[in-house]
mmCIF file of C-alpha atoms in Angstrom:
data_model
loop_
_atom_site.group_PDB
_atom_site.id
_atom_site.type_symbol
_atom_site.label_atom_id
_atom_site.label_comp_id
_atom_site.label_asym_id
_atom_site.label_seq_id
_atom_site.Cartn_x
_atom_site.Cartn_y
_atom_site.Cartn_z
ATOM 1 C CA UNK A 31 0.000 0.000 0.000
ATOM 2 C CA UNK A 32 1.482 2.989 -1.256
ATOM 3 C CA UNK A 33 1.839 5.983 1.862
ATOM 4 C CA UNK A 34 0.448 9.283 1.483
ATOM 5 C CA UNK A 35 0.120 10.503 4.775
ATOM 6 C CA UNK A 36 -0.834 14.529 3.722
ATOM 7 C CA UNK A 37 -3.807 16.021 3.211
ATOM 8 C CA UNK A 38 -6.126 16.071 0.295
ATOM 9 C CA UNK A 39 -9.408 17.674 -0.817
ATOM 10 C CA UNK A 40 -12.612 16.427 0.530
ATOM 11 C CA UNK A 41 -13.650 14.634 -2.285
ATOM 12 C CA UNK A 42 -10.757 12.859 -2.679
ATOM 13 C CA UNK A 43 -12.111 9.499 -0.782
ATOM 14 C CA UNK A 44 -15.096 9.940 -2.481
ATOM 15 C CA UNK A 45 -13.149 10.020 -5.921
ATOM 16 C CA UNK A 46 -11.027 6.924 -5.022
ATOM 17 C CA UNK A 47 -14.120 4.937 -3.508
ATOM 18 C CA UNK A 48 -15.785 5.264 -7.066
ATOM 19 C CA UNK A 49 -12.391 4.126 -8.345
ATOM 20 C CA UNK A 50 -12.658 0.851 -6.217
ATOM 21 C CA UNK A 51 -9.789 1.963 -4.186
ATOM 22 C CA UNK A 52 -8.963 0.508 -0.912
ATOM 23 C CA UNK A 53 -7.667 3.286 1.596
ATOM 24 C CA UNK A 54 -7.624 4.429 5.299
ATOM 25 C CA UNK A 55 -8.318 8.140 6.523
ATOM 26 C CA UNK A 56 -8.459 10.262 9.149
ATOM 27 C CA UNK A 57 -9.796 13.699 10.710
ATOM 28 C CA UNK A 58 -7.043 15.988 11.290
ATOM 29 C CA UNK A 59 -7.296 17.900 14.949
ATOM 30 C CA UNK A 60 -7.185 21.292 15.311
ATOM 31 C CA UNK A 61 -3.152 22.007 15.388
ATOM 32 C CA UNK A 62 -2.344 18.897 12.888
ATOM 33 C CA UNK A 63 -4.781 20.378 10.581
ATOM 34 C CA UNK A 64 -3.149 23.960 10.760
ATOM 35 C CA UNK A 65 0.304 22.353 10.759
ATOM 36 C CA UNK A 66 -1.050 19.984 7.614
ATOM 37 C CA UNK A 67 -2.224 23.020 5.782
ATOM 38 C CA UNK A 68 0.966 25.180 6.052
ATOM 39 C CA UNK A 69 3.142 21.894 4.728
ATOM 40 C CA UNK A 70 0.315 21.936 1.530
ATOM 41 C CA UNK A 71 1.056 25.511 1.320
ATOM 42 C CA UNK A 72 4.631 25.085 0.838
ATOM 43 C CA UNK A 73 3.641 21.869 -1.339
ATOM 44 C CA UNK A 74 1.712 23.920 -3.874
ATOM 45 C CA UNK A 75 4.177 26.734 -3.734
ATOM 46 C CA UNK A 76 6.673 24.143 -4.665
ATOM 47 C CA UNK A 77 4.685 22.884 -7.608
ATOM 48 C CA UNK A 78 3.979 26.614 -9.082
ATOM 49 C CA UNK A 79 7.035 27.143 -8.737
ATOM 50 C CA UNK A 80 8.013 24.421 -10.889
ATOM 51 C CA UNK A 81 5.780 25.072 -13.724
ATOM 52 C CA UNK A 82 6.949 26.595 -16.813
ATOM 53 C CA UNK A 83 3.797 27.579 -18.617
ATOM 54 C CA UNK A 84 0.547 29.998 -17.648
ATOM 55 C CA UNK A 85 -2.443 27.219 -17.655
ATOM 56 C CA UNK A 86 0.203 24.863 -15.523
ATOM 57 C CA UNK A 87 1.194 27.680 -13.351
ATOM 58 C CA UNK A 88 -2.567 28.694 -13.158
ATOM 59 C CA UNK A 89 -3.473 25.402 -11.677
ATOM 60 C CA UNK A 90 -1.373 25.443 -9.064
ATOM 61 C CA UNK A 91 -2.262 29.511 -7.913
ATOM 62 C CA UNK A 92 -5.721 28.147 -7.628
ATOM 63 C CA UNK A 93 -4.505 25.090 -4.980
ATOM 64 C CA UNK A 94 -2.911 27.882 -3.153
ATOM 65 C CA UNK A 95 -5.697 29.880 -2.873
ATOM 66 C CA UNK A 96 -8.167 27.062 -1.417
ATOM 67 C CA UNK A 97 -5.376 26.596 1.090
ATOM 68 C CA UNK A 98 -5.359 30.031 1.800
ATOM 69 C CA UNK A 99 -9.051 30.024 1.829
ATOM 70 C CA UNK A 100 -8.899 27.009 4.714
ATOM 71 C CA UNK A 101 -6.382 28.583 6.399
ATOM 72 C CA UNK A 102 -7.999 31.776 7.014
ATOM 73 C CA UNK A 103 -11.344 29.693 8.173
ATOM 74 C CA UNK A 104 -8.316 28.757 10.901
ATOM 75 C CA UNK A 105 -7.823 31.494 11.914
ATOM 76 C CA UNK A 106 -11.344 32.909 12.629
ATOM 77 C CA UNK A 107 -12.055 34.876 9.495
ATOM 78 C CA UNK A 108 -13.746 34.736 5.903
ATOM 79 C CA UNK A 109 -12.356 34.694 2.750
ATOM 80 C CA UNK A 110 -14.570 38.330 2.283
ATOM 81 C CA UNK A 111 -12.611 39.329 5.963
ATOM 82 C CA UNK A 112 -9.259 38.319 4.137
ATOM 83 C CA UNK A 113 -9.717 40.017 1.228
ATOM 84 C CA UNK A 114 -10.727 43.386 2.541
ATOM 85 C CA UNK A 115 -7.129 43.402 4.283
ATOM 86 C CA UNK A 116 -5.197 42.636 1.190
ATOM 87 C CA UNK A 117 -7.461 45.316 -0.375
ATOM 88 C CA UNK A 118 -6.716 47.676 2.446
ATOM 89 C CA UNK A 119 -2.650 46.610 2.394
ATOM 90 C CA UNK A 120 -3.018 47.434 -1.134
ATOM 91 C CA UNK A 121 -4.557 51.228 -0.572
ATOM 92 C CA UNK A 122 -2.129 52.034 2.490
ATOM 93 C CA UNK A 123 0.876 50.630 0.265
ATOM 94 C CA UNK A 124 0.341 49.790 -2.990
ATOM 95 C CA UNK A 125 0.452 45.841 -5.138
ATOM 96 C CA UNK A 126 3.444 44.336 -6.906
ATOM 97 C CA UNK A 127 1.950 45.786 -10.175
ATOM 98 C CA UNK A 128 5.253 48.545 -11.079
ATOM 99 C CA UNK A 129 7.754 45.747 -10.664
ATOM 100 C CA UNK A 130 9.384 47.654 -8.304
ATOM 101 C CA UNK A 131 12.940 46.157 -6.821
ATOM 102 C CA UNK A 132 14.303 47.839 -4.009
ATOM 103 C CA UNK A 133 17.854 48.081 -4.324
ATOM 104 C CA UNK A 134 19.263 49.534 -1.363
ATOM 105 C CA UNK A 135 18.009 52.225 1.432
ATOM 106 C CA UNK A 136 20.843 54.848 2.958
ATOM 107 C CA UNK A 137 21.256 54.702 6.199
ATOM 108 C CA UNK A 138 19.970 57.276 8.347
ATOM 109 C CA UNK A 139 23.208 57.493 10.466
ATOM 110 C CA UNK A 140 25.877 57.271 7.826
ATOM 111 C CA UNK A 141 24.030 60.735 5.562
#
């Protein structure tokens, strides 16, 4: 039996039932299911990273954003609740939209 031992999308039993698969699950607790759904975080990451073309790259954006959906559910807010602070972050200091790289800052005590 081959070991997965991460977690997957709801459905996913349901999916593999219909296949005629044999498999064993669980339900997360609170802290393993936060802990499991920053490790998928920096599993999808991984995988965007690793694409090389937009419907690929696509794909993988949209895996990150149902685990950043879930994880904000963790911690006490809404998607909607989420979104209004990117959208105020975004007012107060702008996007990454200019492609602006910030070379290097003088400091204060050496001018």
């Amino acid at each position: 039996m081959k070991k997965y031992n991460k977690l997957v999308r709801d459905k996913i039993p349901d999916i593999m039932g219909a296949l005629g698969k044999t498999f064993n699950t669980r339900t997360l607790g609170d802290r393993e299911y936060v802990e499991s759904l920053r490790q998928k975080l920096q599993e999808e990451s991984a995988e965007y990273l690793k694409t090389d073309n937009d419907q690929d790259a696509l794909m993988e954006l949209a895996d990150m954003l149902e685990v950043i959906h879930a994880l904000a559910y963790t911690h006490h807010a809404t998607f909607e609740e989420l979104e209004y602070i990117r959208q105020h972050k975004k007012r107060e200091r702008g996007a990454f939209l200019n492609r602006t790289y910030l070379m290097d800052v003088e400091d204060e005590k050496n001018a």
